[in-house]
Short mmCIF file of C-alpha atoms in Angstrom, two decimals:
data_model
loop_
_atom_site.label_atom_id
_atom_site.label_comp_id
_atom_site.label_asym_id
_atom_site.label_seq_id
_atom_site.Cartn_x
_atom_site.Cartn_y
_atom_site.Cartn_z
CA UNK U 30 0.00 0.00 0.00
CA UNK U 31 0.89 3.66 -0.06
CA UNK U 32 1.18 5.97 2.94
CA UNK U 33 0.62 9.67 2.26
CA UNK U 34 1.90 12.03 4.94
CA UNK U 35 0.59 15.59 5.08
CA UNK U 36 2.70 18.32 6.65
CA UNK U 37 1.54 19.71 10.03
CA UNK U 38 -0.97 22.59 9.90
CA UNK U 39 1.56 25.23 10.97
CA UNK U 40 4.02 24.13 8.26
CA UNK U 41 1.28 24.32 5.61
CA UNK U 42 0.39 27.82 6.79
CA UNK U 43 4.07 28.87 6.70
CA UNK U 44 4.36 27.54 3.15
CA UNK U 45 1.32 29.60 2.09
CA UNK U 46 2.82 32.71 3.68
CA UNK U 47 6.10 32.17 1.81
CA UNK U 48 4.25 31.68 -1.45
CA UNK U 49 2.30 34.86 -0.84
CA UNK U 50 5.51 36.82 -0.12
CA UNK U 51 7.07 35.56 -3.33
CA UNK U 52 10.71 36.56 -3.84
CA UNK U 53 10.43 39.92 -2.09
CA UNK U 54 13.25 39.94 0.55
CA UNK U 55 11.48 42.55 2.70
CA UNK U 56 8.26 40.56 2.87
CA UNK U 57 10.15 37.33 3.54
CA UNK U 58 12.04 39.00 6.40
CA UNK U 59 8.82 40.28 7.97
CA UNK U 60 7.10 36.90 7.89
CA UNK U 61 5.75 35.82 11.27
CA UNK U 62 6.05 32.07 11.15
CA UNK U 63 3.44 29.88 12.78
CA UNK U 64 4.49 27.35 15.40
CA UNK U 65 3.05 24.05 16.54
CA UNK U 66 0.57 24.41 19.44
CA UNK U 67 2.24 24.03 22.82
CA UNK U 68 2.37 20.43 23.95
CA UNK U 69 1.24 19.09 20.56
CA UNK U 70 3.30 16.31 18.95
CA UNK U 71 4.62 17.37 15.55
CA UNK U 72 6.71 15.99 12.70
CA UNK U 73 8.83 17.09 9.77
CA UNK U 74 10.23 15.82 6.48
CA UNK U 75 13.22 14.38 8.35
CA UNK U 76 10.78 12.40 10.52
CA UNK U 77 9.23 10.95 7.36
CA UNK U 78 12.66 10.09 5.88
CA UNK U 79 13.75 8.37 9.09
CA UNK U 80 10.61 6.25 9.31
CA UNK U 81 10.76 5.19 5.66
CA UNK U 82 14.46 4.30 5.59
CA UNK U 83 15.03 2.84 9.06
CA UNK U 84 14.93 -0.89 9.73
CA UNK U 85 11.47 -1.94 10.97
CA UNK U 86 11.31 -2.84 14.63
CA UNK U 87 11.23 -6.52 15.49
CA UNK U 88 7.74 -7.75 16.36
CA UNK U 89 7.55 -9.07 19.90
CA UNK U 90 4.86 -11.47 21.09
CA UNK U 91 2.50 -9.83 23.59
CA UNK U 92 0.70 -13.01 24.63
CA UNK U 93 -0.54 -12.84 28.21
CA UNK U 94 -2.96 -15.18 29.94
CA UNK U 95 -5.79 -13.44 31.82
CA UNK U 96 -8.80 -14.50 33.86
CA UNK U 97 -11.10 -13.52 30.98
CA UNK U 98 -9.17 -15.65 28.48
CA UNK U 99 -9.01 -18.58 30.89
CA UNK U 100 -12.77 -18.48 31.52
CA UNK U 101 -13.45 -18.37 27.78
CA UNK U 102 -11.28 -21.46 27.24
CA UNK U 103 -12.96 -23.35 30.10
CA UNK U 104 -16.40 -22.43 28.76
CA UNK U 105 -15.65 -24.12 25.43
CA UNK U 106 -16.62 -27.67 24.63
CA UNK U 107 -13.80 -30.17 24.84
CA UNK U 108 -10.72 -30.78 26.92
CA UNK U 109 -9.50 -27.60 28.63
CA UNK U 110 -5.96 -28.89 29.21
CA UNK U 111 -5.38 -29.56 25.51
CA UNK U 112 -6.73 -26.13 24.51
CA UNK U 113 -4.54 -24.36 27.06
CA UNK U 114 -1.48 -26.32 25.99
CA UNK U 115 -2.07 -25.20 22.42
CA UNK U 116 -2.28 -21.55 23.52
CA UNK U 117 0.66 -21.63 25.91
CA UNK U 118 3.05 -23.59 23.68
CA UNK U 119 1.80 -22.46 20.28
CA UNK U 120 2.50 -18.72 20.62
CA UNK U 121 5.63 -16.84 19.53
CA UNK U 122 7.09 -16.25 23.00
CA UNK U 123 10.50 -17.60 23.94
CA UNK U 124 10.54 -20.87 25.88
CA UNK U 125 11.40 -19.01 29.07
CA UNK U 126 8.43 -16.64 28.73
CA UNK U 127 6.15 -19.54 27.83
CA UNK U 128 7.15 -21.32 31.04
CA UNK U 129 6.44 -18.15 32.98
CA UNK U 130 2.96 -17.85 31.43
CA UNK U 131 2.27 -21.51 32.25
CA UNK U 132 2.99 -20.78 35.92
CA UNK U 133 0.77 -17.68 35.73
CA UNK U 134 -2.04 -19.74 34.18
CA UNK U 135 -1.80 -22.34 36.95
CA UNK U 136 -2.04 -19.56 39.57
CA UNK U 137 -5.04 -17.99 37.83
CA UNK U 138 -6.74 -21.38 37.52
CA UNK U 139 -6.27 -22.06 41.23
CA UNK U 140 -7.71 -18.63 41.99
CA UNK U 141 -10.83 -19.40 39.95
CA UNK U 142 -11.15 -22.75 41.74
CA UNK U 143 -10.91 -21.11 45.16
CA UNK U 144 -13.36 -18.38 44.15
CA UNK U 145 -15.87 -21.10 43.23
CA UNK U 146 -16.11 -19.92 39.63
CA UNK U 147 -14.57 -23.10 38.21
CA UNK U 148 -14.66 -26.75 39.26
CA UNK U 149 -12.77 -29.80 38.05
CA UNK U 150 -14.67 -32.62 36.37
CA UNK U 151 -13.95 -36.35 36.93
CA UNK U 152 -12.10 -38.02 34.06
CA UNK U 153 -14.97 -40.45 33.32
CA UNK U 154 -17.52 -37.67 32.70
CA UNK U 155 -19.29 -38.21 29.31
CA UNK U 156 -18.84 -34.55 28.33
CA UNK U 157 -15.12 -35.08 27.86
CA UNK U 158 -14.37 -31.90 29.79
CA UNK U 159 -11.87 -31.70 32.62
CA UNK U 160 -13.06 -28.33 34.01
CA UNK U 161 -16.24 -26.28 33.84
CA UNK U 162 -17.79 -23.07 35.14
CA UNK U 163 -19.83 -23.55 38.30
CA UNK U 164 -21.92 -20.41 38.22
CA UNK U 165 -24.99 -19.70 36.15
CA UNK U 166 -23.43 -16.55 34.80
CA UNK U 167 -24.97 -14.08 32.38
CA UNK U 168 -24.13 -14.78 28.74
CA UNK U 169 -21.80 -11.78 28.54
CA UNK U 170 -20.07 -12.45 31.88
CA UNK U 171 -16.34 -11.75 31.75
CA UNK U 172 -13.49 -11.08 34.17
CA UNK U 173 -11.77 -8.38 32.14
CA UNK U 174 -9.61 -7.10 35.00
CA UNK U 175 -6.81 -9.14 36.65
CA UNK U 176 -8.30 -8.62 40.12
CA UNK U 177 -11.88 -9.41 39.08
CA UNK U 178 -11.90 -12.65 41.17
CA UNK U 179 -10.99 -10.55 44.21
CA UNK U 180 -13.80 -8.08 43.48
CA UNK U 181 -16.30 -10.94 43.16
CA UNK U 182 -15.18 -12.35 46.52
CA UNK U 183 -15.30 -8.89 48.13
CA UNK U 184 -18.95 -8.41 47.11
CA UNK U 185 -19.95 -10.98 49.72
CA UNK U 186 -18.49 -8.70 52.43
CA UNK U 187 -20.83 -5.81 51.60
CA UNK U 188 -24.07 -5.21 53.49
CA UNK U 189 -27.09 -5.49 51.14
CA UNK U 190 -29.18 -3.56 53.68
CA UNK U 191 -26.87 -0.54 53.59
CA UNK U 192 -28.11 2.65 51.92
CA UNK U 193 -24.79 2.77 50.06
CA UNK U 194 -24.80 -0.88 48.94
CA UNK U 195 -24.99 -0.10 45.22
CA UNK U 196 -22.35 2.63 45.48
CA UNK U 197 -20.14 0.22 47.45
CA UNK U 198 -20.40 -2.33 44.61
CA UNK U 199 -19.25 0.38 42.22
CA UNK U 200 -16.36 1.34 44.52
CA UNK U 201 -15.27 -2.30 44.78
CA UNK U 202 -14.92 -2.57 41.02
CA UNK U 203 -13.46 0.92 40.59
CA UNK U 204 -10.66 -0.22 42.92
CA UNK U 205 -9.52 -2.87 40.41
CA UNK U 206 -9.56 -0.60 37.35
CA UNK U 207 -6.42 0.99 35.93
CA UNK U 208 -5.80 4.42 37.41
CA UNK U 209 -6.85 7.38 35.21
CA UNK U 210 -3.88 9.41 36.44
CA UNK U 211 -5.00 12.74 34.99
CA UNK U 212 -8.36 12.48 36.76
CA UNK U 213 -6.87 11.37 40.08
CA UNK U 214 -4.23 14.11 40.03
CA UNK U 215 -6.93 16.70 39.37
CA UNK U 216 -9.06 15.32 42.21
CA UNK U 217 -6.06 15.45 44.52
CA UNK U 218 -5.33 19.08 43.60
CA UNK U 219 -8.95 19.98 44.25
CA UNK U 220 -9.01 18.22 47.65
CA UNK U 221 -5.75 19.87 48.66
CA UNK U 222 -7.06 23.26 47.59
CA UNK U 223 -10.14 22.77 49.75
CA UNK U 224 -7.99 21.66 52.69
CA UNK U 225 -5.64 24.65 52.33
CA UNK U 226 -8.62 27.03 52.34
CA UNK U 227 -10.00 25.36 55.49
CA UNK U 228 -6.61 25.47 57.25
CA UNK U 229 -6.17 29.13 56.32
CA UNK U 230 -9.55 29.91 57.83
CA UNK U 231 -8.40 28.19 61.03
CA UNK U 232 -5.25 30.32 61.14
CA UNK U 233 -2.75 27.48 60.55
CA UNK U 234 0.64 28.84 59.40
CA UNK U 235 2.03 28.12 55.91
CA UNK U 236 4.68 25.56 56.92
CA UNK U 237 2.21 23.46 58.89
CA UNK U 238 -0.40 23.74 56.12
CA UNK U 239 2.03 22.40 53.53
CA UNK U 240 2.97 19.52 55.83
CA UNK U 241 -0.65 18.61 56.51
CA UNK U 242 -1.80 18.61 52.89
CA UNK U 243 0.87 16.06 51.94
CA UNK U 244 -1.46 13.46 53.44
CA UNK U 245 -4.45 14.65 51.38
CA UNK U 246 -5.22 12.61 48.28
CA UNK U 247 -8.23 11.77 46.11
CA UNK U 248 -11.29 10.12 47.66
CA UNK U 249 -10.81 6.41 48.35
CA UNK U 250 -14.12 4.81 49.41
CA UNK U 251 -13.86 1.55 51.37
CA UNK U 252 -10.06 1.83 51.34
CA UNK U 253 -9.50 0.17 54.72
CA UNK U 254 -12.08 -2.58 54.17
CA UNK U 255 -10.81 -3.42 50.68
CA UNK U 256 -7.16 -3.44 51.75
CA UNK U 257 -7.92 -5.89 54.56
CA UNK U 258 -9.94 -8.11 52.21
CA UNK U 259 -7.15 -7.91 49.61
CA UNK U 260 -4.52 -9.06 52.13
CA UNK U 261 -6.71 -12.02 53.08
CA UNK U 262 -7.35 -12.86 49.42
CA UNK U 263 -3.62 -12.78 48.62
CA UNK U 264 -2.86 -15.36 51.31
CA UNK U 265 -4.58 -18.03 49.22
CA UNK U 266 -3.96 -16.33 45.85
CA UNK U 267 -0.31 -15.18 45.82
CA UNK U 268 -0.54 -14.20 42.14
CA UNK U 269 -2.77 -11.28 43.11
CA UNK U 270 0.27 -9.57 44.68
CA UNK U 271 1.46 -8.84 41.15
CA UNK U 272 -1.45 -6.41 40.75
CA UNK U 273 -2.17 -3.28 42.74
CA UNK U 274 -5.48 -2.47 44.39
CA UNK U 275 -6.31 1.21 43.89
CA UNK U 276 -9.49 2.57 45.54
CA UNK U 277 -10.85 5.67 43.81
CA UNK U 278 -14.10 7.52 43.24
CA UNK U 279 -14.85 8.71 39.73
CA UNK U 280 -18.12 7.03 38.74
CA UNK U 281 -19.23 7.12 42.38
CA UNK U 282 -18.55 10.85 42.64
CA UNK U 283 -20.49 11.48 39.44
CA UNK U 284 -23.47 9.68 40.95
CA UNK U 285 -23.22 11.27 44.39
CA UNK U 286 -22.83 14.78 42.97
CA UNK U 287 -25.19 14.31 40.03
CA UNK U 288 -22.44 15.12 37.51
CA UNK U 289 -22.52 14.73 33.76
CA UNK U 290 -19.48 14.11 31.56
CA UNK U 291 -19.18 17.85 30.96
CA UNK U 292 -19.53 18.58 34.69
CA UNK U 293 -16.67 16.20 35.48
CA UNK U 294 -14.45 17.69 32.78
CA UNK U 295 -15.15 21.30 33.79
CA UNK U 296 -14.95 20.69 37.55
CA UNK U 297 -11.45 19.24 37.29
CA UNK U 298 -10.25 21.18 34.20
CA UNK U 299 -9.84 18.01 32.13
CA UNK U 300 -10.55 19.49 28.70
CA UNK U 301 -7.21 18.19 27.40
CA UNK U 302 -7.84 14.75 28.90
CA UNK U 303 -11.37 14.04 27.68
CA UNK U 304 -10.13 10.87 25.99
CA UNK U 305 -8.80 9.59 29.32
CA UNK U 306 -12.13 10.37 31.01
CA UNK U 307 -14.13 8.63 28.28
CA UNK U 308 -11.84 5.60 28.30
CA UNK U 309 -12.09 5.23 32.08
CA UNK U 310 -15.88 5.56 32.13
CA UNK U 311 -16.11 3.01 29.32
CA UNK U 312 -13.88 0.58 31.22
CA UNK U 313 -15.99 1.06 34.34
CA UNK U 314 -19.26 0.53 32.44
CA UNK U 315 -17.91 -2.55 30.68
CA UNK U 316 -16.47 -4.09 33.86
CA UNK U 317 -19.62 -3.51 35.91
CA UNK U 318 -21.90 -4.71 33.10
CA UNK U 319 -19.99 -7.92 32.44
CA UNK U 320 -18.65 -8.83 35.90
CA UNK U 321 -21.31 -8.19 38.56
CA UNK U 322 -23.26 -11.46 39.12
CA UNK U 323 -27.08 -11.39 38.94
CA UNK U 324 -27.49 -11.83 42.71
CA UNK U 325 -25.72 -8.50 43.30
CA UNK U 326 -27.36 -6.51 40.49
CA UNK U 327 -29.79 -4.22 42.30
CA UNK U 328 -32.42 -2.19 40.48
CA UNK U 329 -30.45 0.93 41.34
CA UNK U 330 -27.30 -0.56 39.79
CA UNK U 331 -29.24 -1.42 36.64
CA UNK U 332 -30.42 2.20 36.45
CA UNK U 333 -26.87 3.45 36.91
CA UNK U 334 -25.56 1.17 34.16
CA UNK U 335 -28.27 2.39 31.79
CA UNK U 336 -27.44 6.00 32.67
CA UNK U 337 -23.68 5.48 32.32
CA UNK U 338 -24.11 3.69 29.00
CA UNK U 339 -26.28 6.53 27.68
CA UNK U 340 -23.77 9.11 28.91
CA UNK U 341 -20.94 7.36 27.07
CA UNK U 342 -23.14 6.97 23.99
CA UNK U 343 -23.73 10.72 23.89
CA UNK U 344 -19.97 11.33 23.93
CA UNK U 345 -18.97 8.54 21.58
CA UNK U 346 -21.79 6.26 20.46
CA UNK U 347 -19.50 3.79 18.71
CA UNK U 348 -18.01 2.40 21.94
CA UNK U 349 -21.23 1.27 23.60
CA UNK U 350 -22.82 0.09 20.36
CA UNK U 351 -19.81 -2.12 19.65
CA UNK U 352 -19.82 -3.68 23.13
CA UNK U 353 -23.59 -4.18 23.07
CA UNK U 354 -23.31 -6.08 19.78
CA UNK U 355 -20.39 -8.16 21.09
CA UNK U 356 -22.37 -9.19 24.19
CA UNK U 357 -24.77 -11.32 22.14
CA UNK U 358 -23.75 -11.40 18.47
CA UNK U 359 -25.75 -14.55 17.68
CA UNK U 360 -29.07 -13.43 19.15
CA UNK U 361 -31.77 -13.56 16.44
CA UNK U 362 -33.65 -10.35 15.67
CA UNK U 363 -37.33 -11.01 15.06
CA UNK U 364 -39.86 -8.77 13.30
CA UNK U 365 -41.59 -8.30 16.65
CA UNK U 366 -38.37 -7.08 18.23
CA UNK U 367 -37.76 -4.61 15.44
CA UNK U 368 -41.34 -3.34 15.57
CA UNK U 369 -41.26 -2.95 19.35
CA UNK U 370 -37.95 -1.13 19.22
CA UNK U 371 -39.13 1.20 16.48
CA UNK U 372 -42.62 1.91 17.85
CA UNK U 373 -42.94 5.65 18.49
CA UNK U 374 -39.19 6.12 18.06
CA UNK U 375 -38.10 7.98 14.95
CA UNK U 376 -34.50 8.27 16.14
CA UNK U 377 -33.14 5.73 18.69
CA UNK U 378 -30.43 8.23 19.68
CA UNK U 379 -33.05 10.63 21.13
CA UNK U 380 -33.02 10.79 24.91
CA UNK U 381 -36.77 10.19 25.13
CA UNK U 382 -36.31 6.90 23.25
CA UNK U 383 -34.94 5.43 26.49
CA UNK U 384 -37.36 6.50 29.27
CA UNK U 385 -35.41 4.64 31.95
CA UNK U 386 -32.18 6.48 31.18
CA UNK U 387 -34.06 9.77 30.84
CA UNK U 388 -35.66 9.35 34.28
CA UNK U 389 -32.18 8.97 35.75
CA UNK U 390 -31.05 12.13 33.92
CA UNK U 391 -34.08 14.04 35.19
CA UNK U 392 -33.35 12.96 38.78
CA UNK U 393 -29.73 14.04 38.35
CA UNK U 394 -30.80 17.38 36.85
CA UNK U 395 -33.10 18.22 39.75
CA UNK U 396 -30.59 17.08 42.34
CA UNK U 397 -28.01 19.32 40.68
CA UNK U 398 -30.36 22.20 41.52
CA UNK U 399 -30.47 21.02 45.14
CA UNK U 400 -26.69 20.80 45.36
CA UNK U 401 -26.17 24.30 43.94
CA UNK U 402 -28.96 25.64 46.17
CA UNK U 403 -27.37 24.04 49.25
CA UNK U 404 -24.01 25.71 48.57
CA UNK U 405 -25.72 29.02 47.66
CA UNK U 406 -24.23 29.08 44.18
CA UNK U 407 -26.87 31.39 42.76
CA UNK U 408 -24.87 32.33 39.65
CA UNK U 409 -24.48 28.67 38.68
CA UNK U 410 -28.20 28.12 39.20
CA UNK U 411 -29.00 31.13 37.03
CA UNK U 412 -26.73 29.76 34.30
CA UNK U 413 -28.28 26.29 34.59
CA UNK U 414 -31.75 27.76 33.99
CA UNK U 415 -30.71 30.58 31.65
CA UNK U 416 -33.01 29.33 28.88
CA UNK U 417 -36.14 29.68 31.06
CA UNK U 418 -38.18 32.86 30.56
CA UNK U 419 -39.51 32.81 34.12
CA UNK U 420 -36.79 31.25 36.30
CA UNK U 421 -36.99 31.39 40.11
CA UNK U 422 -35.41 34.32 41.96
CA UNK U 423 -32.67 32.16 43.47
CA UNK U 424 -31.14 34.73 45.90
CA UNK U 425 -34.60 35.48 47.32
CA UNK U 426 -35.48 31.77 47.61
CA UNK U 427 -32.15 31.01 49.32
CA UNK U 428 -32.65 33.81 51.85
CA UNK U 429 -36.12 32.50 52.67
CA UNK U 430 -34.97 28.89 53.04
CA UNK U 431 -31.88 29.57 55.15
CA UNK U 432 -33.87 31.92 57.39
CA UNK U 433 -35.96 28.86 58.22
CA UNK U 434 -33.28 26.15 58.23
CA UNK U 435 -29.53 26.10 58.90
CA UNK U 436 -28.68 23.41 56.38
CA UNK U 437 -29.85 21.44 53.34
CA UNK U 438 -29.08 17.75 52.85
CA UNK U 439 -27.09 16.62 49.82
CA UNK U 440 -26.13 13.15 51.08
CA UNK U 441 -27.47 9.74 50.11
CA UNK U 442 -30.65 10.34 52.11
CA UNK U 443 -31.36 13.50 50.16
CA UNK U 444 -31.10 11.48 46.95
CA UNK U 445 -33.74 8.98 48.08
CA UNK U 446 -36.25 8.03 45.37
CA UNK U 447 -38.95 8.78 47.95
CA UNK U 448 -38.13 12.50 47.71
CA UNK U 449 -38.78 12.84 43.99
CA UNK U 450 -42.00 12.21 42.09
CA UNK U 451 -42.00 12.02 38.29
CA UNK U 452 -45.39 11.95 36.56
CA UNK U 453 -45.11 11.06 32.88
CA UNK U 454 -47.77 12.61 30.66
CA UNK U 455 -46.98 12.27 26.98
CA UNK U 456 -44.24 14.69 25.94
CA UNK U 457 -44.32 16.56 29.27
CA UNK U 458 -43.18 15.12 32.58
CA UNK U 459 -44.18 16.81 35.83
CA UNK U 460 -41.50 16.59 38.52
CA UNK U 461 -41.62 17.37 42.25
CA UNK U 462 -38.23 17.22 44.02
CA UNK U 463 -38.55 17.55 47.81
CA UNK U 464 -35.74 19.29 49.70
CA UNK U 465 -34.26 17.31 52.60
CA UNK U 466 -34.25 19.89 55.40
CA UNK U 467 -32.55 19.04 58.74
CA UNK U 468 -35.90 18.89 60.59
CA UNK U 469 -37.33 16.45 58.02
CA UNK U 470 -40.38 18.69 57.52
CA UNK U 471 -40.07 18.16 53.77
CA UNK U 472 -42.26 21.16 52.99
CA UNK U 473 -39.92 22.83 50.51
CA UNK U 474 -39.73 21.48 46.96
CA UNK U 475 -38.70 22.26 43.40
CA UNK U 476 -41.51 21.70 40.91
CA UNK U 477 -40.91 21.69 37.19
CA UNK U 478 -42.10 20.33 33.86
CA UNK U 479 -39.69 18.48 31.56
CA UNK U 480 -40.23 19.30 27.88
CA UNK U 481 -39.30 16.09 26.03
CA UNK U 482 -39.24 17.75 22.60
CA UNK U 483 -36.82 20.42 23.80
CA UNK U 484 -34.82 17.76 25.67
CA UNK U 485 -34.39 15.67 22.52
CA UNK U 486 -33.38 18.75 20.52
CA UNK U 487 -30.82 19.92 23.11
CA UNK U 488 -29.43 16.49 23.98
CA UNK U 489 -29.86 17.26 27.69
CA UNK U 490 -32.73 17.83 30.12
CA UNK U 491 -34.77 20.94 29.31
CA UNK U 492 -37.63 22.32 31.42
CA UNK U 493 -40.58 24.39 30.28
CA UNK U 494 -41.16 25.71 33.80
CA UNK U 495 -39.59 25.61 37.26
CA UNK U 496 -40.71 27.04 40.58
CA UNK U 497 -39.81 26.79 44.25
CA UNK U 498 -42.56 25.67 46.62
CA UNK U 499 -41.98 27.02 50.12
CA UNK U 500 -42.85 25.01 53.19
#
């Protein structure tokens, strides 16, 4: 084939300027050359010459056994040992690396046995298999992360009766995902900034402040509990020591603070790292979707997965669509399924085409109002509702509320489904979001009407009216 390389934009612009100046020495001397944007990778003709004339790099085998691959092999028909031998001895690794991968595979296999995911089959079994999966797992179940067996075991330590049970499931799996360093660094800077401001207000001197903030990092939910469980898990699964547990709160924070993708990017100034954010959210969605067993999949978790999938779809639809197709590529599509999917839906990408995801977005939108109201961020509220012709007088409403109460809840209790009522009526949804005051009077509320036509057009929740009901 042929590879055509185009010069960088700034070089093309410089060429045009030189052509425009012609042979006039004065004009050529006065040329203000363009430069590559700061931090942007660039190239030149010498780069092209080097790449086309240099010896190509030697291809190196990247074969690595993983839990996901091992489960896929065990799930096949036939003798697992023979299939694994073909993989482990038939790749292009050196003999030394092959031996190392064999030892890794044995350790992973023992881990799956101890986790109760796999069991050995007697030699005289008619199926001809020597190992099989023990769980009735969903069709698209996969352990895509090295520490997925640990996360599965840790789920049994969580309290299903806890108000934060679903969020704790998310935190357990976030702890085994690769660190999105740009996001975590930004979270750490933000937390340290908040701590410095608090210490300044308390009159702590500079030297002591700097010493104290060294201990401040990003939020790490369940850190102590997960570390203890990890140490116990490693006693019987030494291979797990090769991987690092890293508690963090990205998806959880988005849920707790009712944040969208844009909110997360703007809050932590991640405009140059949007790809990192999208990749992490996609990994989190994929891992939660394919790894959490049915017995731990709460209705709230299902709602979150729908919301997260829709959020990713809005940013880059190709990622979710590809994974959805891969989950069940052989499933037949009947005429009834097509008709049901298409009924009343002219464009499946419209937000109103997925009422379940839209309800989650509406709840998040109204809770965002509560959060801004609680922190008296009247300018942000005004910007959020700038499209409304008759928006509430937020400063006046805040004065009235905080004359009556000292605080406004924004915790898990304030997010309770019992405090929001959504009445669906065609293309308009009436919403009543009750404010969680400290006395639990629950007299104050935000009442609004969601305009589905405007919401579809804008790609985000749009209201036709909004008012504050005083207690």
